[in-house]
mmCIF file of N, CA and C in Angstrom:
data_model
loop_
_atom_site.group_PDB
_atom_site.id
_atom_site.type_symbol
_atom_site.label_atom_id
_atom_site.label_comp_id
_atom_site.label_asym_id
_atom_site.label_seq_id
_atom_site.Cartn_x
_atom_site.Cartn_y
_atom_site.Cartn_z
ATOM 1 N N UNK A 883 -23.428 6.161 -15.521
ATOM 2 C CA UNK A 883 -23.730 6.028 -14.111
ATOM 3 C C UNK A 883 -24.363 4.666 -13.851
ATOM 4 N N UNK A 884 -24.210 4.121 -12.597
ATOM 5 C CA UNK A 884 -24.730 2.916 -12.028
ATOM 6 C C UNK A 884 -26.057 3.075 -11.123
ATOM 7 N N UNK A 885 -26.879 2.852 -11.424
ATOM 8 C CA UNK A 885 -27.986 2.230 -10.395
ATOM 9 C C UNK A 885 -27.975 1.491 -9.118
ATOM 10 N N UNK A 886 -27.904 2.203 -8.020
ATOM 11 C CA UNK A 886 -27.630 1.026 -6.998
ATOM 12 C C UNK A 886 -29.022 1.408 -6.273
ATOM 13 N N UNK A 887 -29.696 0.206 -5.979
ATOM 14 C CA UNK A 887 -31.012 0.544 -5.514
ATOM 15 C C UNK A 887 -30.658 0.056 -4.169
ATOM 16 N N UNK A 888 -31.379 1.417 -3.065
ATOM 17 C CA UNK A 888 -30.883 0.962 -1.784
ATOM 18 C C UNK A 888 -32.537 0.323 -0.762
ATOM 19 N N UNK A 889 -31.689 -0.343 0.352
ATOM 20 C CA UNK A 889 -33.095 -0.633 0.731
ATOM 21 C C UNK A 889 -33.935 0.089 1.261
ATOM 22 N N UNK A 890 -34.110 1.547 1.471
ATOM 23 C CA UNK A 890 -35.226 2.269 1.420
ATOM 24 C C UNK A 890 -36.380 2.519 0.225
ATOM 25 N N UNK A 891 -35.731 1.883 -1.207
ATOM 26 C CA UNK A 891 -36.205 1.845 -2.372
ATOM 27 C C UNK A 891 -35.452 3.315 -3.041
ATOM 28 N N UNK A 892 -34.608 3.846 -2.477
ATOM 29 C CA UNK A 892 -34.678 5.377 -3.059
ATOM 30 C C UNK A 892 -33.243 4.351 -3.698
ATOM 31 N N UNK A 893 -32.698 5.447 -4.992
ATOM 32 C CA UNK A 893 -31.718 5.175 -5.827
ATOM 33 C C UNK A 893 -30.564 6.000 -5.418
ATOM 34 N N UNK A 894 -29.548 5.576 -5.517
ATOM 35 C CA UNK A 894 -27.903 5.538 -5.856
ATOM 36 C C UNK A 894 -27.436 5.607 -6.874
ATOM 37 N N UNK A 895 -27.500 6.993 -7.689
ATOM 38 C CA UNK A 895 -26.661 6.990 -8.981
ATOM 39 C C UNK A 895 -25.091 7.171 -8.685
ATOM 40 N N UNK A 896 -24.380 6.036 -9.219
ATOM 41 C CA UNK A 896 -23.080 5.996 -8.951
ATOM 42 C C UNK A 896 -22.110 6.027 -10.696
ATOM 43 N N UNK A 897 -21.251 7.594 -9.847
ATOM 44 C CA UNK A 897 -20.217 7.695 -11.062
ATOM 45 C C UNK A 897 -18.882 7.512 -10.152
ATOM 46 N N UNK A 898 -18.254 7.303 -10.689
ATOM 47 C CA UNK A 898 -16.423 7.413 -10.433
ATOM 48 C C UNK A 898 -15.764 8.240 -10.668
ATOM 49 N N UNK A 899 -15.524 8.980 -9.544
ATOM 50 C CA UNK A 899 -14.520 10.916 -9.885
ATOM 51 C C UNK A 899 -12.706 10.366 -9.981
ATOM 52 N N UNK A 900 -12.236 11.313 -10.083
ATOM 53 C CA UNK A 900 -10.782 10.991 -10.580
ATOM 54 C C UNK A 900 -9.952 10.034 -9.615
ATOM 55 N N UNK A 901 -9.236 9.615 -10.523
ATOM 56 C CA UNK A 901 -8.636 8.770 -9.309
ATOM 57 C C UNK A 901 -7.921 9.182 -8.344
ATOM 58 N N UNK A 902 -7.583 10.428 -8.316
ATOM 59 C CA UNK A 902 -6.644 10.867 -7.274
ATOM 60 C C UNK A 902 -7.729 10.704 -5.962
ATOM 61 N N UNK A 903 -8.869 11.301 -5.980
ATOM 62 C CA UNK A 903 -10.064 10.944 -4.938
ATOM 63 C C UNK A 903 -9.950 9.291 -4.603
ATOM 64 N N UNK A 904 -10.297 8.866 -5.539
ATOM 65 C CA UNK A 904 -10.505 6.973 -5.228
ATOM 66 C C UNK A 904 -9.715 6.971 -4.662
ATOM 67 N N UNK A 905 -8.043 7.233 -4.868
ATOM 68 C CA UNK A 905 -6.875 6.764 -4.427
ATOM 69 C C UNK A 905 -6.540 7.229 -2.954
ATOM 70 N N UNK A 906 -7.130 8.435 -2.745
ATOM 71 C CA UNK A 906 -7.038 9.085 -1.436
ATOM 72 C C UNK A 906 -7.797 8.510 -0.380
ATOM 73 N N UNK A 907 -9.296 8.315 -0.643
ATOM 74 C CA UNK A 907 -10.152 7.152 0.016
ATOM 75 C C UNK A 907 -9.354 6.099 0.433
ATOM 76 N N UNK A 908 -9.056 5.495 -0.532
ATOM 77 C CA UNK A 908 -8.557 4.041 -0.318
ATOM 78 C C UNK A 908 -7.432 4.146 0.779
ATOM 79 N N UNK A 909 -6.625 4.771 0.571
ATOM 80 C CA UNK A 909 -5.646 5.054 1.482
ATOM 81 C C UNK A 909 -6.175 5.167 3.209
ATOM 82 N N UNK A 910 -6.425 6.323 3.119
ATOM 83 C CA UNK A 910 -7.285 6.501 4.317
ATOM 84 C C UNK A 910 -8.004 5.437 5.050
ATOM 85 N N UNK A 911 -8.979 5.017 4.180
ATOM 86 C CA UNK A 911 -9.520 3.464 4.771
ATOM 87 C C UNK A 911 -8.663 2.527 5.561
ATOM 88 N N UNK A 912 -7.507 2.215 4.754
ATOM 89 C CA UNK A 912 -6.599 1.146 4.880
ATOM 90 C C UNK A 912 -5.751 1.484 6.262
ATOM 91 N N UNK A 913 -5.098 2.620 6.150
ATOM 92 C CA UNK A 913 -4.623 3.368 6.977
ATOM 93 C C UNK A 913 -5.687 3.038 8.346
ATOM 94 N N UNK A 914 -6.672 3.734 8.473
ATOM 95 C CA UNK A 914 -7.828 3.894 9.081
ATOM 96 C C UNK A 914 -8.218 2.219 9.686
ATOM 97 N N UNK A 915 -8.269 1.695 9.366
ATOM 98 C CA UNK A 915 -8.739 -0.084 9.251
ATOM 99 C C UNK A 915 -7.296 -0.460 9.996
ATOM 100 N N UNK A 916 -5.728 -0.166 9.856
ATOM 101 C CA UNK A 916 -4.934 -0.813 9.927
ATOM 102 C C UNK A 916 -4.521 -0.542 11.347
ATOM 103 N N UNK A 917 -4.665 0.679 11.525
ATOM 104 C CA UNK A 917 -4.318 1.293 13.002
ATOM 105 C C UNK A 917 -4.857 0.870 14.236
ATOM 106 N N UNK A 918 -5.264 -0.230 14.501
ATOM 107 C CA UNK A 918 -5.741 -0.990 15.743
ATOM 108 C C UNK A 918 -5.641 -2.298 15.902
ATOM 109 N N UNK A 919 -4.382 -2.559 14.707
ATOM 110 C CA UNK A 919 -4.069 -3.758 15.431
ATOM 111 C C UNK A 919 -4.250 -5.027 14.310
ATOM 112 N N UNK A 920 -5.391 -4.076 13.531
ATOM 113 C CA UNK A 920 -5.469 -5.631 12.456
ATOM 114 C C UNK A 920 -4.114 -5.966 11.515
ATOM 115 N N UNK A 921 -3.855 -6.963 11.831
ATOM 116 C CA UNK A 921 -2.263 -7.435 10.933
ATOM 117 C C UNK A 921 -2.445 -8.672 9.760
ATOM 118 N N UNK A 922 -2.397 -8.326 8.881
ATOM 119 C CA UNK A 922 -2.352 -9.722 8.013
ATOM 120 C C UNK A 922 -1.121 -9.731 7.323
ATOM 121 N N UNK A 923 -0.620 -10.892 7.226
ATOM 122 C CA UNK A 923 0.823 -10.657 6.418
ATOM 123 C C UNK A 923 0.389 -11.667 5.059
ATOM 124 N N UNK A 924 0.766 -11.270 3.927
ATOM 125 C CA UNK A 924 -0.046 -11.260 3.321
ATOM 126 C C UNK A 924 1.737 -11.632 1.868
ATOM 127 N N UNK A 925 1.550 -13.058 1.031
ATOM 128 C CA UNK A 925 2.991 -12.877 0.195
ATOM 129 C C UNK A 925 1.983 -13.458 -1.518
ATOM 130 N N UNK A 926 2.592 -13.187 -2.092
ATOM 131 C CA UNK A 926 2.603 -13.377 -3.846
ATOM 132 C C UNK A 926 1.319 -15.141 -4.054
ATOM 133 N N UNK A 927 1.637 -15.617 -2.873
ATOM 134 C CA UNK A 927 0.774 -17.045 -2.712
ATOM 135 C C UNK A 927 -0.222 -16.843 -2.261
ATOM 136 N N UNK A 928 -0.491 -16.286 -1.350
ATOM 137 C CA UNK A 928 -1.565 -15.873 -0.301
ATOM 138 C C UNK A 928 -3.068 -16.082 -1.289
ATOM 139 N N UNK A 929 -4.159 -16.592 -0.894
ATOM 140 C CA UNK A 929 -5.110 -16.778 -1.459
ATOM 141 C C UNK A 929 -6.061 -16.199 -0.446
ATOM 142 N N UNK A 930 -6.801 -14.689 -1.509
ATOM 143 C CA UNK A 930 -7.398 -14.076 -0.183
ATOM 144 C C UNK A 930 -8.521 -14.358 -0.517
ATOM 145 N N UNK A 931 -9.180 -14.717 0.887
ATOM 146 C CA UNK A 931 -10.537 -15.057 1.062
ATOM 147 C C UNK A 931 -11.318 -14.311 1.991
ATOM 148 N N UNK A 932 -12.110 -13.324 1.745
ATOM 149 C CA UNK A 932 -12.551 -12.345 2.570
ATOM 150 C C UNK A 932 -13.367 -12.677 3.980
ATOM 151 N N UNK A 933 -14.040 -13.654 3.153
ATOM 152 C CA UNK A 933 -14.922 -14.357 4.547
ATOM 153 C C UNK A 933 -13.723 -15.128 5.413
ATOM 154 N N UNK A 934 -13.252 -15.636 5.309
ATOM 155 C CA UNK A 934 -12.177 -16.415 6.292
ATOM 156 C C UNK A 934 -11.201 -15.328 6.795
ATOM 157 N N UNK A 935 -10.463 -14.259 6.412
ATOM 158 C CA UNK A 935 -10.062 -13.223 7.197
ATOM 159 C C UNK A 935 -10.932 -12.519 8.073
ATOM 160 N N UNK A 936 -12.263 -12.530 7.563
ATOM 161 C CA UNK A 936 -13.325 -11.453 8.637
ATOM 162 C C UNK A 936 -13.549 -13.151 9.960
ATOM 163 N N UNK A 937 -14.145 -13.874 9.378
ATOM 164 C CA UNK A 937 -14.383 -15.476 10.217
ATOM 165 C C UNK A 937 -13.051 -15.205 11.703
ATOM 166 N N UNK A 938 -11.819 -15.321 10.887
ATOM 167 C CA UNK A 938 -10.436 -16.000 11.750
ATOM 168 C C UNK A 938 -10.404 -14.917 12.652
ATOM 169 N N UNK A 939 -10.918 -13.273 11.937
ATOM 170 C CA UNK A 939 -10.115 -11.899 12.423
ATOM 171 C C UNK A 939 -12.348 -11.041 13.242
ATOM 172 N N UNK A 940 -12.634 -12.157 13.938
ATOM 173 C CA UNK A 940 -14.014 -11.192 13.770
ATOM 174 C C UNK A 940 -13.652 -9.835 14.530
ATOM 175 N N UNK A 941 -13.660 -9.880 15.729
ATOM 176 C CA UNK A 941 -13.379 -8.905 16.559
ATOM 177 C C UNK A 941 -12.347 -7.616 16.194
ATOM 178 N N UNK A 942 -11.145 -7.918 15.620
ATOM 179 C CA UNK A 942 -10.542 -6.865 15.060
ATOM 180 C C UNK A 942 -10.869 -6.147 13.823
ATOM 181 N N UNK A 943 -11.677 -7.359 12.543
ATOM 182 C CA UNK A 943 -12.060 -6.220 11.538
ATOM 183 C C UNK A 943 -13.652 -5.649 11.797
ATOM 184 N N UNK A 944 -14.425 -6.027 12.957
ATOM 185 C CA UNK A 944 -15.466 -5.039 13.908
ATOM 186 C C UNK A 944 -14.680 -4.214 14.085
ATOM 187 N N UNK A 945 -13.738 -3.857 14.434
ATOM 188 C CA UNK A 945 -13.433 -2.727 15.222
ATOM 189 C C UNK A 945 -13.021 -1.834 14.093
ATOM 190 N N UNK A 946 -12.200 -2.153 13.583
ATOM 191 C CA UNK A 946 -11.554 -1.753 12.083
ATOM 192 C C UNK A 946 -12.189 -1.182 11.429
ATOM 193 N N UNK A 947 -13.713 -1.822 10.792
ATOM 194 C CA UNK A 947 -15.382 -0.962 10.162
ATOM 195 C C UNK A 947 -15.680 0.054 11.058
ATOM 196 N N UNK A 948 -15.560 -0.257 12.362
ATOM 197 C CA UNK A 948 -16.539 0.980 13.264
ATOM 198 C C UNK A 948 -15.690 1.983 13.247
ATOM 199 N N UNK A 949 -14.201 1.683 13.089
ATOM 200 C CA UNK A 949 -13.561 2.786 13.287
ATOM 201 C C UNK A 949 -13.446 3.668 12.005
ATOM 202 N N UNK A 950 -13.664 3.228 10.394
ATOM 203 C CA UNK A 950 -13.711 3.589 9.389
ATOM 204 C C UNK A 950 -14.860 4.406 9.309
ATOM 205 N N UNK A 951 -15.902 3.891 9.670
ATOM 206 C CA UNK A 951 -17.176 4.465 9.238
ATOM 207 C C UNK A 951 -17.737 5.596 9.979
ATOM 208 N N UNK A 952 -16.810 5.827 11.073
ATOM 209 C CA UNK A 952 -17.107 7.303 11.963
ATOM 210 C C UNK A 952 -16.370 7.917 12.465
ATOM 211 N N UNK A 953 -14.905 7.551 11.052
ATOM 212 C CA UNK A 953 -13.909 8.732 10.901
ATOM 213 C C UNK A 953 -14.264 9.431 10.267
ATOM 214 N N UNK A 954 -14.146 11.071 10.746
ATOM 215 C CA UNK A 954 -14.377 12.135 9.729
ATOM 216 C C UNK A 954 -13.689 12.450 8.832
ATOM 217 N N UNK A 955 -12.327 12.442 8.187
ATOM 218 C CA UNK A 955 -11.354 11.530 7.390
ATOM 219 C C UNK A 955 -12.029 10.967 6.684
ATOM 220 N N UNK A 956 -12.477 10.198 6.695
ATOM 221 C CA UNK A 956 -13.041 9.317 5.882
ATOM 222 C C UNK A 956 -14.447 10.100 5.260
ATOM 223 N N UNK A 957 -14.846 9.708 6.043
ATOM 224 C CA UNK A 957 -16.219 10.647 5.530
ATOM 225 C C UNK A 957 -16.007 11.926 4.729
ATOM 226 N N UNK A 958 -15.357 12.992 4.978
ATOM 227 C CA UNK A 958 -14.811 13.878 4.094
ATOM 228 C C UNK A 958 -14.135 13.570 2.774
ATOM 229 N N UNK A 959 -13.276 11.962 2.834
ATOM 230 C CA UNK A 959 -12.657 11.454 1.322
ATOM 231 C C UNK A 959 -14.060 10.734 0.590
ATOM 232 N N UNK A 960 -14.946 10.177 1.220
ATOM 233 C CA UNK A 960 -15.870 9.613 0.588
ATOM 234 C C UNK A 960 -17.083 11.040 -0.145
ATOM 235 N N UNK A 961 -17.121 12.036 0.388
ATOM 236 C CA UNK A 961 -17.901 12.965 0.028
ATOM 237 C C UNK A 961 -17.700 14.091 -0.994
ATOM 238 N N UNK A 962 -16.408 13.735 -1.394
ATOM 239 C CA UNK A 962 -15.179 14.215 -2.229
ATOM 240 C C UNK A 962 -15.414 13.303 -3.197
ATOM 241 N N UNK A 963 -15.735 12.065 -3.138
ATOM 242 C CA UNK A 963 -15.904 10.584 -4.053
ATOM 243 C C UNK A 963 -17.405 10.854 -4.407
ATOM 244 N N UNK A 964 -17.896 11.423 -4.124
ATOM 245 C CA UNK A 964 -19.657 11.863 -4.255
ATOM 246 C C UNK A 964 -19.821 12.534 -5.251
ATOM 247 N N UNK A 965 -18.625 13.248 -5.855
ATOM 248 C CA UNK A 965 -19.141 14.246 -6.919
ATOM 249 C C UNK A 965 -19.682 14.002 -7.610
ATOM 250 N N UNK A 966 -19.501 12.973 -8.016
ATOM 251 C CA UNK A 966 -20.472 12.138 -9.147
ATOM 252 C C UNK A 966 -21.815 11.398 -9.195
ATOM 253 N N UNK A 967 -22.001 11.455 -7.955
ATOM 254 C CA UNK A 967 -22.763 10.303 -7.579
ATOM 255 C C UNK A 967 -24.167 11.305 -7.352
ATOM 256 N N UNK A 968 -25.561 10.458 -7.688
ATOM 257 C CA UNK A 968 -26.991 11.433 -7.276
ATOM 258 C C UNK A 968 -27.996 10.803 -6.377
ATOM 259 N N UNK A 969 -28.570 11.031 -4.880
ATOM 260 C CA UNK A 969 -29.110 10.010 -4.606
ATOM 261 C C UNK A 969 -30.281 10.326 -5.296
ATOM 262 N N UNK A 970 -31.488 10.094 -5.889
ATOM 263 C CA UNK A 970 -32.611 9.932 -5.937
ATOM 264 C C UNK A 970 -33.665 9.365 -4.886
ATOM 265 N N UNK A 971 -34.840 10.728 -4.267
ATOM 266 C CA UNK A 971 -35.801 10.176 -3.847
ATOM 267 C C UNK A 971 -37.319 11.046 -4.038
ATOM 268 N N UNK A 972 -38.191 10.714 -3.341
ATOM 269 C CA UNK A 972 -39.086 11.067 -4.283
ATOM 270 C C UNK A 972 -38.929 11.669 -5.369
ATOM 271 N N UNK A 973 -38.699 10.865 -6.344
ATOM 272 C CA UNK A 973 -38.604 11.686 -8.121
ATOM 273 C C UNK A 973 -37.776 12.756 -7.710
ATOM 274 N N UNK A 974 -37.254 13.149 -6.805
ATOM 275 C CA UNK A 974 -35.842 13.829 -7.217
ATOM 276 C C UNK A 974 -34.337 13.389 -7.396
ATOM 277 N N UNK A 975 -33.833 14.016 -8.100
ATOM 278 C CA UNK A 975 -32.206 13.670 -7.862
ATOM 279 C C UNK A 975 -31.569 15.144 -7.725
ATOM 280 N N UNK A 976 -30.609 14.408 -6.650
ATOM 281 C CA UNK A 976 -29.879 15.478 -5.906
ATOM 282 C C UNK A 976 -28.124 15.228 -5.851
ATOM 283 N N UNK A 977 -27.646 16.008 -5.484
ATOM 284 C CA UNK A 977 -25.993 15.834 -5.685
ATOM 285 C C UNK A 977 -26.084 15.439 -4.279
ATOM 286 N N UNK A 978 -25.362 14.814 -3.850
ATOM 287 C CA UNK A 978 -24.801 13.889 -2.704
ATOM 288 C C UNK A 978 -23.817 14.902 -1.326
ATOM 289 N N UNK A 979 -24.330 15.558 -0.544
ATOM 290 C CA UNK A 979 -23.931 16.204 0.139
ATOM 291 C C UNK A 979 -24.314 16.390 1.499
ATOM 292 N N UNK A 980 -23.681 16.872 3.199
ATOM 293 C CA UNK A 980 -23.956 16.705 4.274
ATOM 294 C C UNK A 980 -25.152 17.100 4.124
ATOM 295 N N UNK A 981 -25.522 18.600 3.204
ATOM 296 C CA UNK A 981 -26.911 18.997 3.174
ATOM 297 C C UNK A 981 -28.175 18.126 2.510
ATOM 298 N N UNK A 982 -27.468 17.412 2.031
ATOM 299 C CA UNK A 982 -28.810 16.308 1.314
ATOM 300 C C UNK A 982 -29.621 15.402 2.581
ATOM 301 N N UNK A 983 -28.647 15.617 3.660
ATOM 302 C CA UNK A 983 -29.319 14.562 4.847
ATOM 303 C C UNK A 983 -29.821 15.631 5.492
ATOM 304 N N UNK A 984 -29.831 16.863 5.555
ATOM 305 C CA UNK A 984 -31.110 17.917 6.366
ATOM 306 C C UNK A 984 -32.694 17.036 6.580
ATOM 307 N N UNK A 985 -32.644 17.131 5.401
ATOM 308 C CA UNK A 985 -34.124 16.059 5.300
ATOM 309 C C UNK A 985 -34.167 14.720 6.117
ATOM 310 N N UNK A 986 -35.051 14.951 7.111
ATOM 311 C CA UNK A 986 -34.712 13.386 8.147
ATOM 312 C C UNK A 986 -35.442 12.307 7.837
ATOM 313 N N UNK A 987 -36.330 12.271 6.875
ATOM 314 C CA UNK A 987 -36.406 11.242 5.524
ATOM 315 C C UNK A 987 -35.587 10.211 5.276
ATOM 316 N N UNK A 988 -34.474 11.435 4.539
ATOM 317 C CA UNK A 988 -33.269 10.363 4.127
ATOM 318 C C UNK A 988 -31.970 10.368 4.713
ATOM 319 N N UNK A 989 -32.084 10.623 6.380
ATOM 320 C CA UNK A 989 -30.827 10.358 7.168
ATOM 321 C C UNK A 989 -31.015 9.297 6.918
ATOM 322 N N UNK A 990 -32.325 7.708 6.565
ATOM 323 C CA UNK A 990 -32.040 6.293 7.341
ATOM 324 C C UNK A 990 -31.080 6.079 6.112
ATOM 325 N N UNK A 991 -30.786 6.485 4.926
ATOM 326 C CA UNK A 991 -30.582 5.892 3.671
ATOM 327 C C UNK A 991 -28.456 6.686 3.703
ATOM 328 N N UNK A 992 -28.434 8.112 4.825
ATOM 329 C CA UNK A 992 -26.796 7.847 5.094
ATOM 330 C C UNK A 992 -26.031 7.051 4.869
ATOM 331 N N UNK A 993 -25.738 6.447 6.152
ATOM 332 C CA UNK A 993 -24.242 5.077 6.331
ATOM 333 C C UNK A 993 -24.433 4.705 4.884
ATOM 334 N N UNK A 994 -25.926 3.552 4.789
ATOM 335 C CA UNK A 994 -25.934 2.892 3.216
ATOM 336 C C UNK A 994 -25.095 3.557 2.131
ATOM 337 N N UNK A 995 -25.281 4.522 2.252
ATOM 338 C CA UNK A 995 -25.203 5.433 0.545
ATOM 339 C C UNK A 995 -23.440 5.535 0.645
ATOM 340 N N UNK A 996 -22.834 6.006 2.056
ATOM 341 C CA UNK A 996 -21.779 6.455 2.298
ATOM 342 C C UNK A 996 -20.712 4.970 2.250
ATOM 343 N N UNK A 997 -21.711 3.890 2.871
ATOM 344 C CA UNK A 997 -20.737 2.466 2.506
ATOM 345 C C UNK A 997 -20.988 2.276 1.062
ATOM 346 N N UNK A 998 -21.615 2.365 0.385
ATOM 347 C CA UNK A 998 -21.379 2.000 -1.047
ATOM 348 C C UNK A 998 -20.592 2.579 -1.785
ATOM 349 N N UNK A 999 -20.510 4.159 -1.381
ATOM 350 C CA UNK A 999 -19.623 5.237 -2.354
ATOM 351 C C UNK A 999 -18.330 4.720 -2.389
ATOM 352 N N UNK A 1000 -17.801 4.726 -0.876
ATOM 353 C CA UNK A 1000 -16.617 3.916 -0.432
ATOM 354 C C UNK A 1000 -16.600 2.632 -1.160
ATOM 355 N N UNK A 1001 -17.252 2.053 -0.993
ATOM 356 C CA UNK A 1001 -16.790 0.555 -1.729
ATOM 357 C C UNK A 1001 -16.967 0.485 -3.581
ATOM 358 N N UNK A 1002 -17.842 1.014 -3.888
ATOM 359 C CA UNK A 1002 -17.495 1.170 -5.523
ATOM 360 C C UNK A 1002 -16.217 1.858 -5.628
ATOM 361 N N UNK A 1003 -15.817 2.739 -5.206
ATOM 362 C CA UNK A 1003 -14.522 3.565 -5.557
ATOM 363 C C UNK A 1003 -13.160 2.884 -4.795
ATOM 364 N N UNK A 1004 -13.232 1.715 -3.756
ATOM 365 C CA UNK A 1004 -12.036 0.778 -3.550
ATOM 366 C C UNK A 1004 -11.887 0.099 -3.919
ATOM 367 N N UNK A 1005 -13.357 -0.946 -4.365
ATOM 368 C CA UNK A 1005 -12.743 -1.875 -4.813
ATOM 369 C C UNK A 1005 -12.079 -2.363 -6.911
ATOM 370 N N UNK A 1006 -12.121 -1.596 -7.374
ATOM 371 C CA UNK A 1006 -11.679 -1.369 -8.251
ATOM 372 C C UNK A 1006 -9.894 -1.399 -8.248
ATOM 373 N N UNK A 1007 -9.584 -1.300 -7.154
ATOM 374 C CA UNK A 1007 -8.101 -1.096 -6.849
ATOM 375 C C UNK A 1007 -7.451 -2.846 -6.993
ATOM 376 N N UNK A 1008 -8.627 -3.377 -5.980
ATOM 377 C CA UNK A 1008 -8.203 -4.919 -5.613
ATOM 378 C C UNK A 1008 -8.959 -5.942 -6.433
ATOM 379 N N UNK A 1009 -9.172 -5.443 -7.479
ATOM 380 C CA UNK A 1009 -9.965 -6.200 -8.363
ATOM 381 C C UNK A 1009 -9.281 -7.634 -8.542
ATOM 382 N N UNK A 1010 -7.886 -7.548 -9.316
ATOM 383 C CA UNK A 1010 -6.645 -8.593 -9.468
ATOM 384 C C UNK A 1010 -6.607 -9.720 -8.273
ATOM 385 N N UNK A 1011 -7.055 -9.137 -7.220
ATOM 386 C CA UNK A 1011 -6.175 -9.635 -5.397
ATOM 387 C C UNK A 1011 -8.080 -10.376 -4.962
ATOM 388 N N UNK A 1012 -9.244 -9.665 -5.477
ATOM 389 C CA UNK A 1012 -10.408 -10.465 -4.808
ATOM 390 C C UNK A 1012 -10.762 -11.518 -5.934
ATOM 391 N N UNK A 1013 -10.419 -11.373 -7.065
ATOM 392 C CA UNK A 1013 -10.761 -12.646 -8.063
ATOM 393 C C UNK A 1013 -9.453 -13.955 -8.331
ATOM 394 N N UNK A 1014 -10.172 -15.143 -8.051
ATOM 395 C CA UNK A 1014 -8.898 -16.229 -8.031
ATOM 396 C C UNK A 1014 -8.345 -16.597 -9.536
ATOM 397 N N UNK A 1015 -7.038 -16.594 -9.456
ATOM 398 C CA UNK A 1015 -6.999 -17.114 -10.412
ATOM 399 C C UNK A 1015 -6.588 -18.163 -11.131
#
């Protein structure tokens, strides 16, 4: 498991569940992200640079995140991607679930926990495509 320390100070134990989950996430996201318009055409040359697509594209990949991050779709593939994962807070660790946010403590430490799950478990896909070579 990975340590991801969030900025409430509470911990993010992060594992990686099967890939059929990762793979389903990812999908969804993309899907999810793609459906309003954002277009990149994208060939074998293309040198992707994340900051200069978000820079050139601000307004559409805003919309693209907001629309990812409060699809329930999504949220349901990312919580599925949780199995593994423990948040830790006060000296507890807990399995990662809607019921773990009962506690209004650690609603502020949500989105955080839920954008990271998502992003450890995508970007592994585009590993090849975000490093130059």
């Amino acid at each position: 498991m990975k340590d991801i320390q969030l900025k409430s100070g509470n911990i993010l134990k992060f594992g990686l569940p099967h890939i059929e989950k990762s793979l389903r996430l990812t999908n969804i996201v993309a899907k999810t992200f793609s459906e309003h318009g954002f277009n990149v055409k994208l060939s074998r040359d293309t040198e992707i640079n994340i900051g200069k697509l978000f820079f050139d594209n601000q307004e559409s990949c805003l919309k693209g995140l907001t629309d990812i991050i409060f699809n329930e779709n999504v949220t349901k593939s990312v919580l599925d991607c949780a199995e593994k994962c423990l948040y830790v807070a006060e000296n507890k660790q807990m399995k990662i679930t809607l019921d773990t946010f009962d506690v209004e403590a650690y609603r502020g430490d949500y989105y955080e926990i839920m954008v990271k799950i998502a992003w450890e478990n995508i970007k592994p896909f585009f590993g090849n495509l975000l490093t130059k070579s």
